[in-house]
Coordinates of C-alpha atoms and ligand atoms in Angstrom, one line a residue:
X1 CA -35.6 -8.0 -16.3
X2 CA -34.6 -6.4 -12.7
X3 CA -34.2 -2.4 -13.2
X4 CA -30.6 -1.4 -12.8
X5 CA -29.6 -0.2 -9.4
X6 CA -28.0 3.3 -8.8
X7 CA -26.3 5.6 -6.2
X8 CA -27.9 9.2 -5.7
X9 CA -24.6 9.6 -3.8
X10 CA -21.3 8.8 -5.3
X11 CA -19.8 5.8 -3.4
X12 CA -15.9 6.1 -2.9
X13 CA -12.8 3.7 -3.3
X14 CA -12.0 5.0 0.0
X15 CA -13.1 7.7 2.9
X16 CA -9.7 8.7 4.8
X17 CA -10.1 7.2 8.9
X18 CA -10.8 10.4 10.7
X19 CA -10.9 10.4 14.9
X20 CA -13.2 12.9 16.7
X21 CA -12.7 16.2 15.9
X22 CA -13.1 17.0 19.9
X23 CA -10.1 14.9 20.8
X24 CA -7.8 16.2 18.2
X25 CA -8.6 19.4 19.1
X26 CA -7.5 18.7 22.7
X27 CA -4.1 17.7 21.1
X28 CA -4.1 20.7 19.0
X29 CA -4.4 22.7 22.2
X30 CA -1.5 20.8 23.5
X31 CA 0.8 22.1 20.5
X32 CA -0.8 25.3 21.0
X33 CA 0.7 26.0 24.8
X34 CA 4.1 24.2 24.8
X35 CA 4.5 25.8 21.1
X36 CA 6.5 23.3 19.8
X37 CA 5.3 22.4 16.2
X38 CA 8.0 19.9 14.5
X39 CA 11.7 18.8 15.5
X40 CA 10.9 15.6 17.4
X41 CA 8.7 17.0 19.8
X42 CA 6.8 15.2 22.5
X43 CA 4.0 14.0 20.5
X44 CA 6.0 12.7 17.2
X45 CA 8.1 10.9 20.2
X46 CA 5.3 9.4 21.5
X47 CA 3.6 8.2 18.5
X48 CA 6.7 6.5 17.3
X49 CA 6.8 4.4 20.5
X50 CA 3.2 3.4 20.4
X51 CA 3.8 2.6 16.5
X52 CA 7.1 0.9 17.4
X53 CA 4.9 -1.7 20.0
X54 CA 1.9 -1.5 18.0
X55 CA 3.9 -3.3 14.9
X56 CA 6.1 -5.4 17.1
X57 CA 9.0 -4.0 15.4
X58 CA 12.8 -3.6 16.7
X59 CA 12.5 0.1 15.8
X60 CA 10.7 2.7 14.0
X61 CA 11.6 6.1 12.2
X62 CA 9.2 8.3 11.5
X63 CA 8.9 10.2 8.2
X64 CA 6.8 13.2 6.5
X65 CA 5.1 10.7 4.0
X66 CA 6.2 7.2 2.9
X67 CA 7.8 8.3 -0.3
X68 CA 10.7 10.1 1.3
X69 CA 10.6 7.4 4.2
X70 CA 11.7 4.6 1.0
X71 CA 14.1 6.9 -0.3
X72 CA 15.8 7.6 2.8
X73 CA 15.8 4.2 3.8
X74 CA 18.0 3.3 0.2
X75 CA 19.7 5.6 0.8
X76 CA 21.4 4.6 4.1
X77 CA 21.3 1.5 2.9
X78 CA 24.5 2.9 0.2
X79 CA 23.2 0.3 -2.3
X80 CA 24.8 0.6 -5.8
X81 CA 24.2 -0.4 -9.7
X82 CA 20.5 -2.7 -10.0
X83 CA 17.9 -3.3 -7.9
X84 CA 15.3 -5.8 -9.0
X85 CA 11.3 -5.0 -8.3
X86 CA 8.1 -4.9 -9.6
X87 CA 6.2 -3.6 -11.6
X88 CA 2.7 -3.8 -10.2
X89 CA 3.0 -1.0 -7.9
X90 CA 2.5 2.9 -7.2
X91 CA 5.2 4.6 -8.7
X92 CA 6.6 6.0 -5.6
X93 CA 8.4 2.7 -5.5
X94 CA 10.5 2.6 -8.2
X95 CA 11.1 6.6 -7.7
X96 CA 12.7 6.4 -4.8
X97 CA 15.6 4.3 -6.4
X98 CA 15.4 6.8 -9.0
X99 CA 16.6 9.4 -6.9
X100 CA 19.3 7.4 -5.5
X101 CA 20.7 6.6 -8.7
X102 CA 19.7 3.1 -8.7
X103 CA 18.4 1.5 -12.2
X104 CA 15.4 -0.5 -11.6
X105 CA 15.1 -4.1 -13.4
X106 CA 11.3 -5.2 -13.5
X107 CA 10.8 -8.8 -12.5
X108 CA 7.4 -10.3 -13.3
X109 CA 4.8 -11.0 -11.5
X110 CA 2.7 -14.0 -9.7
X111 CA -0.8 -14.8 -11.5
X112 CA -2.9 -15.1 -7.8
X113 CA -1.3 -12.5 -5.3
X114 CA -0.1 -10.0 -8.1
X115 CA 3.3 -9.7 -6.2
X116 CA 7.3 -10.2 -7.7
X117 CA 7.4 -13.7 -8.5
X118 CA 10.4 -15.0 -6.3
X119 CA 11.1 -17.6 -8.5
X120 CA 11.6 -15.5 -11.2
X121 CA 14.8 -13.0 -9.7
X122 CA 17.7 -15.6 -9.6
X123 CA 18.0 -15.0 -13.5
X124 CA 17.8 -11.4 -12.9
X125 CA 20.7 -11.1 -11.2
X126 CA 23.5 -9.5 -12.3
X127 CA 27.0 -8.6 -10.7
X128 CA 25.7 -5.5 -10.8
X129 CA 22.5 -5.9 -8.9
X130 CA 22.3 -5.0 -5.1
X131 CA 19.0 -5.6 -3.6
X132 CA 15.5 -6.8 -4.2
X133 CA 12.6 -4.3 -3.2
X134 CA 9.3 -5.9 -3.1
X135 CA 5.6 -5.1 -2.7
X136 CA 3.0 -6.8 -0.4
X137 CA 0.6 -5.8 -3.3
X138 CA -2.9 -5.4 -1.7
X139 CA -2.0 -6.4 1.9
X140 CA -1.1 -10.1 0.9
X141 CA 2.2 -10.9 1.7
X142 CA 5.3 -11.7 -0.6
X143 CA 7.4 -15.0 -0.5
X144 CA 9.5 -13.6 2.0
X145 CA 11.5 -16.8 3.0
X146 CA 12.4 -16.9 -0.7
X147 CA 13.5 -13.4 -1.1
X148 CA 15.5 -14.1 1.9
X149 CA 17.4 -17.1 0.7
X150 CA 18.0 -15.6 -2.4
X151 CA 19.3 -12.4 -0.8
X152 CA 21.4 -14.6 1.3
X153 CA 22.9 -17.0 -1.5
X154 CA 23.3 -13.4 -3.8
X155 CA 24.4 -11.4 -0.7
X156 CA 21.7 -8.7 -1.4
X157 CA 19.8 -6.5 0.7
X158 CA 16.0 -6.8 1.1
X159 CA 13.6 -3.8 1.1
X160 CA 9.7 -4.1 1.3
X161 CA 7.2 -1.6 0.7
X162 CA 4.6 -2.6 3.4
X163 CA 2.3 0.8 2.4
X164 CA -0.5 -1.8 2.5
X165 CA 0.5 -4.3 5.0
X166 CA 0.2 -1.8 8.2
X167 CA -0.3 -4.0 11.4
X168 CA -0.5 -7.5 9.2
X169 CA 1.5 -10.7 10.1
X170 CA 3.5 -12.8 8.0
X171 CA 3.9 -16.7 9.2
X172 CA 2.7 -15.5 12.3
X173 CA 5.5 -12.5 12.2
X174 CA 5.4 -8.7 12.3
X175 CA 5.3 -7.7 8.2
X176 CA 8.2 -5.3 9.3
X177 CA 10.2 -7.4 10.5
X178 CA 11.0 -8.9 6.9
X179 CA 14.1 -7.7 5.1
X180 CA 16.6 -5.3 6.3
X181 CA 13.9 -2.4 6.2
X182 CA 10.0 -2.0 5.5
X183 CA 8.4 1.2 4.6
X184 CA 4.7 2.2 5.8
X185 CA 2.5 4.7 4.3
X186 CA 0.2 7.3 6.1
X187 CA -1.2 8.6 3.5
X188 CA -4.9 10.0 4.2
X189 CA -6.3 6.5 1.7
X190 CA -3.7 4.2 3.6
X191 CA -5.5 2.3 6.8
X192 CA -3.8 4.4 9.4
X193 CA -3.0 7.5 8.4
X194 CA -1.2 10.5 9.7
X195 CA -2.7 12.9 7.2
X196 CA 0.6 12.2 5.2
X197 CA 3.0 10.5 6.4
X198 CA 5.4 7.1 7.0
X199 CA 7.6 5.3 8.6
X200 CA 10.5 2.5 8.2
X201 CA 10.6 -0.5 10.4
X202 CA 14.4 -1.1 11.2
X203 CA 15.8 -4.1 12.5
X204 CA 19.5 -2.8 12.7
X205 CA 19.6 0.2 15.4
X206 CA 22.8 1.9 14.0
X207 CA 20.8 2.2 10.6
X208 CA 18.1 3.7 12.4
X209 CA 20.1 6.3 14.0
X210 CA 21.6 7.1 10.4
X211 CA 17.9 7.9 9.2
X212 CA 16.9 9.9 12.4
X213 CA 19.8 11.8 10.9
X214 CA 19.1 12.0 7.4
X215 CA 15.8 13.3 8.0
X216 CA 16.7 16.2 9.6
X217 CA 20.0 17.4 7.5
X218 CA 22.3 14.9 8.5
X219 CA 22.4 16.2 11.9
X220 CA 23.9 13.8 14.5
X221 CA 22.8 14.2 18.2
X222 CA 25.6 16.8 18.4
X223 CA 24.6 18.9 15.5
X224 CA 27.6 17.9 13.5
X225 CA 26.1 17.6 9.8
X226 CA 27.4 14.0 8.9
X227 CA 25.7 12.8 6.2
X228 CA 23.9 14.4 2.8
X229 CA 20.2 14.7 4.7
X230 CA 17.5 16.5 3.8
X231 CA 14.0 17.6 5.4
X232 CA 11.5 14.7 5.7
X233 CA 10.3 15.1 9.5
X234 CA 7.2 14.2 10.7
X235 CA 5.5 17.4 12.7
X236 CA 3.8 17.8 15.8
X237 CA 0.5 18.1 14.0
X238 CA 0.6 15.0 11.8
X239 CA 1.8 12.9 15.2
X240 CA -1.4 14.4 17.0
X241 CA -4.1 13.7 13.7
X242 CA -1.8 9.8 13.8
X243 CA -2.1 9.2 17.8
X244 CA -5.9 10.0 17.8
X245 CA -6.3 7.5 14.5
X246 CA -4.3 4.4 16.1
X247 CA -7.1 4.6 18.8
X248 CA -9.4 3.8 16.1
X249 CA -7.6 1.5 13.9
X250 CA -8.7 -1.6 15.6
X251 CA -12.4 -0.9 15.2
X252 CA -11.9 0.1 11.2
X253 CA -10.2 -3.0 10.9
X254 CA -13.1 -5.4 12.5
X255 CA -15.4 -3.7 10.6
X256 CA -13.6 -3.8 7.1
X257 CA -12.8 -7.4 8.2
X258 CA -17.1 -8.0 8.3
X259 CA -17.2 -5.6 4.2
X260 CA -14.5 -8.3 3.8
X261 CA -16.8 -11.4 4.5
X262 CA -19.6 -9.9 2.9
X263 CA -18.3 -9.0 -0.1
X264 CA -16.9 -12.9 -0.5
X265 CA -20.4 -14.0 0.8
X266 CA -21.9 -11.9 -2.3
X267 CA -19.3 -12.3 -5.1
X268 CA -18.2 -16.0 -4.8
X269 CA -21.0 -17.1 -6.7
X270 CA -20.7 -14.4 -9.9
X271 CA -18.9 -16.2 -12.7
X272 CA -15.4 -15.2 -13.9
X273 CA -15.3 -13.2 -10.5
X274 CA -12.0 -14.0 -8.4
X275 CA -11.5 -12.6 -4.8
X276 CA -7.7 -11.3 -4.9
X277 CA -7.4 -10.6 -1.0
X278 CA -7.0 -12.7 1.5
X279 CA -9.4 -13.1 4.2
X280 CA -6.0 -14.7 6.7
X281 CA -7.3 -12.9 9.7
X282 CA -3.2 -12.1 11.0
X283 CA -1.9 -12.1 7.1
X284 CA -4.4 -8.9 6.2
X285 CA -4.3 -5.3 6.9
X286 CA -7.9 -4.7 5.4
X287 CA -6.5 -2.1 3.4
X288 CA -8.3 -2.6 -0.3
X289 CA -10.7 -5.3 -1.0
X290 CA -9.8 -6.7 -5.0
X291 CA -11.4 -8.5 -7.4
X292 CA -9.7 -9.9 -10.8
X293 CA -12.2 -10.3 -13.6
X294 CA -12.1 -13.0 -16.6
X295 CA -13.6 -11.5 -19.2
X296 CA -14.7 -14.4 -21.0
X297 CA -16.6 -15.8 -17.8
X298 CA -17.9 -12.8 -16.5
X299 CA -19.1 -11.1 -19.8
X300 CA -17.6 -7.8 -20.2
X301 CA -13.7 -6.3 -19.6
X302 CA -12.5 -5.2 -16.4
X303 CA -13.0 -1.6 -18.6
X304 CA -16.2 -2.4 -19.0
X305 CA -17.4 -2.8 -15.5
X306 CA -15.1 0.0 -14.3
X307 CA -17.2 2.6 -16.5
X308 CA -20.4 1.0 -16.1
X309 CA -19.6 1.0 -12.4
X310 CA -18.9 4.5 -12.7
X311 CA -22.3 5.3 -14.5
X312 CA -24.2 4.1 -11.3
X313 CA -22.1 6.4 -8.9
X314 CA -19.5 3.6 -7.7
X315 CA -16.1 4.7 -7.9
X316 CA -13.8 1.6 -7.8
X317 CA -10.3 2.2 -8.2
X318 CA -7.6 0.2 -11.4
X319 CA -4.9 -0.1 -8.8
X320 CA -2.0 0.3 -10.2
X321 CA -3.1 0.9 -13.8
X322 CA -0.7 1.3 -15.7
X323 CA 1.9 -0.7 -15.0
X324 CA 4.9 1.7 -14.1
X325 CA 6.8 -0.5 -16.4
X326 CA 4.6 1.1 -19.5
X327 CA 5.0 5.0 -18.2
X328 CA 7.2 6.8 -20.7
X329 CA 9.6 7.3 -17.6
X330 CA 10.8 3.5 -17.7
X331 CA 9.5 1.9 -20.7
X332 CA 12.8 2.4 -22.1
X333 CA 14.1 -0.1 -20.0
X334 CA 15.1 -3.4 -21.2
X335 CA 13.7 -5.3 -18.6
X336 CA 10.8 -3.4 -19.1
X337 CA 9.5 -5.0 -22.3
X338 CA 6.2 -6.1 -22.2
X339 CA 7.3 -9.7 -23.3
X340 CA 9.3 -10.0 -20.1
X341 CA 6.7 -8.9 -18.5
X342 CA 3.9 -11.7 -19.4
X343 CA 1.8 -12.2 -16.1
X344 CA 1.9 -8.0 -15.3
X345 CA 0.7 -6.9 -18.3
X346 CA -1.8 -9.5 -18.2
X347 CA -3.5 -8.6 -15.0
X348 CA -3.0 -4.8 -14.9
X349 CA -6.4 -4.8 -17.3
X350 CA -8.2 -7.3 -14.8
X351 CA -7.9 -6.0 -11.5
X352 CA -10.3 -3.8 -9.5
X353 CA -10.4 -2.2 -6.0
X354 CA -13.8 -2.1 -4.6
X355 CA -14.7 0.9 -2.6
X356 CA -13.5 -0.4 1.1
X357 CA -13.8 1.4 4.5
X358 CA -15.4 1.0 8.0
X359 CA -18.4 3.2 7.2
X360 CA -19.3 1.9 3.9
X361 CA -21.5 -0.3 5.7
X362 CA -23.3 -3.9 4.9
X363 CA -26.3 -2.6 3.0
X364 CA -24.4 -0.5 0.2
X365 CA -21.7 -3.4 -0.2
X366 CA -24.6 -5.9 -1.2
X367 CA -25.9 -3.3 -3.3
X368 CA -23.0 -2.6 -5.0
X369 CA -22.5 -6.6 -5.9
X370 CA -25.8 -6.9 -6.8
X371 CA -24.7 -4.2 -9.5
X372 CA -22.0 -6.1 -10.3
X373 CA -23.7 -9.2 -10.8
X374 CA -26.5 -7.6 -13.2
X375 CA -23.2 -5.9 -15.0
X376 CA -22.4 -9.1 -16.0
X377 CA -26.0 -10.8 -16.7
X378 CA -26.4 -7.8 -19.0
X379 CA -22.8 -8.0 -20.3
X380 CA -23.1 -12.2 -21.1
X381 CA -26.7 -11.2 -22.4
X382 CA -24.7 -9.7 -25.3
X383 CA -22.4 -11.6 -26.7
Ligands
LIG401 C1 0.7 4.9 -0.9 C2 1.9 4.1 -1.5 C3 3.2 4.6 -1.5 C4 3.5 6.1 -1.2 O1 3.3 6.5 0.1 P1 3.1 8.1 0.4 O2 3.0 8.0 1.9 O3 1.9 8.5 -0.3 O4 4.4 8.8 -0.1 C5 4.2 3.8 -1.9 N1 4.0 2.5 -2.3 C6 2.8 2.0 -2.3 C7 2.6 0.6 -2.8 C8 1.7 2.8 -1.9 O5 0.4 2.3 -2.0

């Protein structure tokens, strides 16, 4: 038998994209003389522009993390009563109809992609429901030409939480330009990242104008407070740490793209191993690599490897465990009931993120598969 392989040095889910520290400095320096920190200053303006072409979206607000960006977004949006979405997500999702004083009602899930199954809202529709707000779980996108004929027939708006499908393409189309609004992330784990931070991709411009207000107190352009806003700008420093990362974004995704391919080159052949993201070159952000196990193939529980995993220094990630459907917040819910639920509660104990970033490097991905692979030699061994 092959001794077990081990890290000295734990290996992480992720390692946040940082640019040189020389060249952010030189931005910092920038701040430093004109002295002009936050309030859509030169630097947040510019970075929403680059984003706004980088994207390919009609327009772009910019937003102190993706949370509030989401909230904001339903909130202009003046939706009322239900709003139908997932369960399979991070619960920053379903908060941000919480604190619009929207009820959530949980649609299941699809067995390959993990994301809403579209063919399961029509019968969750209610006269009471006003929009559908969907996940591109893991980069791969939703049935969005469903979801849109559907919203059409139903007359409900469509919101997408794109925190993983920054700079992806859908049918050969910008992910944000899908549904009335998407949301991006820029959290420090998220593929470009502004520290924290996010943003909404807008198609209607008067919309967009209405969150450039709400973000900054309901101010209008002539300091008339016209709506209920709060604070949820972007500053001066997150747009330099963001401008100084999209120069880099391109390189992290080639070389995530190449993890990608050998991580399917590795784990194709390990049974009761399925590879959950895509490897559509325009469809993929690159932002988590996942793997779905079948415990009956592969030997042991997705549990198991997690914590075996663990025991050799590699930190993968149960993304999103548990479903937000079973936190005590929501499980209250009718629609939250585990039997409605068949397919979610299913593959919350099967999936795993696989440490994933530009400088993990080829040599410590085939390592870690090769652990993976004697995991489950060892784990078939005993049963
Ligand atoms: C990261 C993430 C968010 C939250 O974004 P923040 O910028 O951290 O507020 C929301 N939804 C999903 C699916 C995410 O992965």
């Amino acid at each position: 038998m092959t001794e077990m392989d081990y890290f000295k040095d734990p290996i992480y889910i992720t390692r946040p994209l940082l640019p040189d520290l020389e060249k952010v400095t030189e931005k910092m320096k920038q701040i430093w003389d004109s002295k002009w920190l936050t309030n859509n200053g030169p630097l947040h303006d510019l970075l929403e522009s680059r984003l706004r072409s980088y994207l390919k979206v009609e327009d772009i607000v910019l937003f102190v993390n993706g949370t509030l960006a989401l909230t904001l977004g339903i909130k202009a949006m003046k939706l009322t009563g239900e709003v139908i979405t997932t369960p399979f997500t991070f619960p920053a999702t379903l908060l941000s109809l919480d604190w619009n004083g929207l009820s959530p009602v949980f649609c299941d899930i699809e067995n390959d992609t993990f994301n809403m199954d579209a063919n399961k809202i029509e019968c969750l529709i209610t006269d009471k429901t006003s929009a559908i707000l969907a996940v591109h779980v893991f980069g791969n996108p939703c049935c969005v030409n469903t979801i849109k004929n559907i919203a059409e027939k139903y007359h409900l708006k469509v919101i997408y939480d794109g925190a993983h499908s920054f700079g992806s393409e859908i049918n050969g189309i910008p992910a944000g330009r899908y549904g009335d609004i998407t949301m991006f992330s820029f959290h420090a784990t998220k593929l470009f990242n502004t520290v924290e931070g996010g943003a909404l991709a807008i198609s209607d411009r008067s919309l967009a104008e209405k969150l450039r207000a709400l973000k900054n107190f309901g101010f209008d352009i002539r300091e008339d407070v016209v709506s209920s806003g709060t604070n949820a700008k972007l500053n001066e420093i997150q747009a330099a740490v963001g401008l100084e990362v999209l120069n880099i974004v391109d390189i992290e995704r080639h070389k995530r793209r190449f993890l990608h391919s050998i991580y399917v080159r590795e784990l194709s052949e390990i049974k009761g191993i399925r590879i959950v993201t895509s490897s559509d070159d325009d469809g993929q952000s690159f932002q988590y690599f996942t793997i779905e196990i079948d415990k009956d193939k592969y030997g042991i529980s997705r549990d198991e490897l997690y914590l075996e995993m663990k025991n050799r220094n590699v930190h993968a990630r149960r993304y999103f465990y548990p479903l937000c459907s079973s936190f005590s917040w929501y499980r209250e819910i009718e629609s939250a009931r585990p039997e409605n639920l068949p397919v979610a509660n299913m593959a919350v104990n099967n999936v795993l993120c696989l440490p994933y970033y530009g400088d993990l490097g080829e040599e410590t991905a085939v390592r870690i598969c090769r652990i993976i692979k004697q995991i489950g030699v060892q784990g078939r061994r005993h049963l």
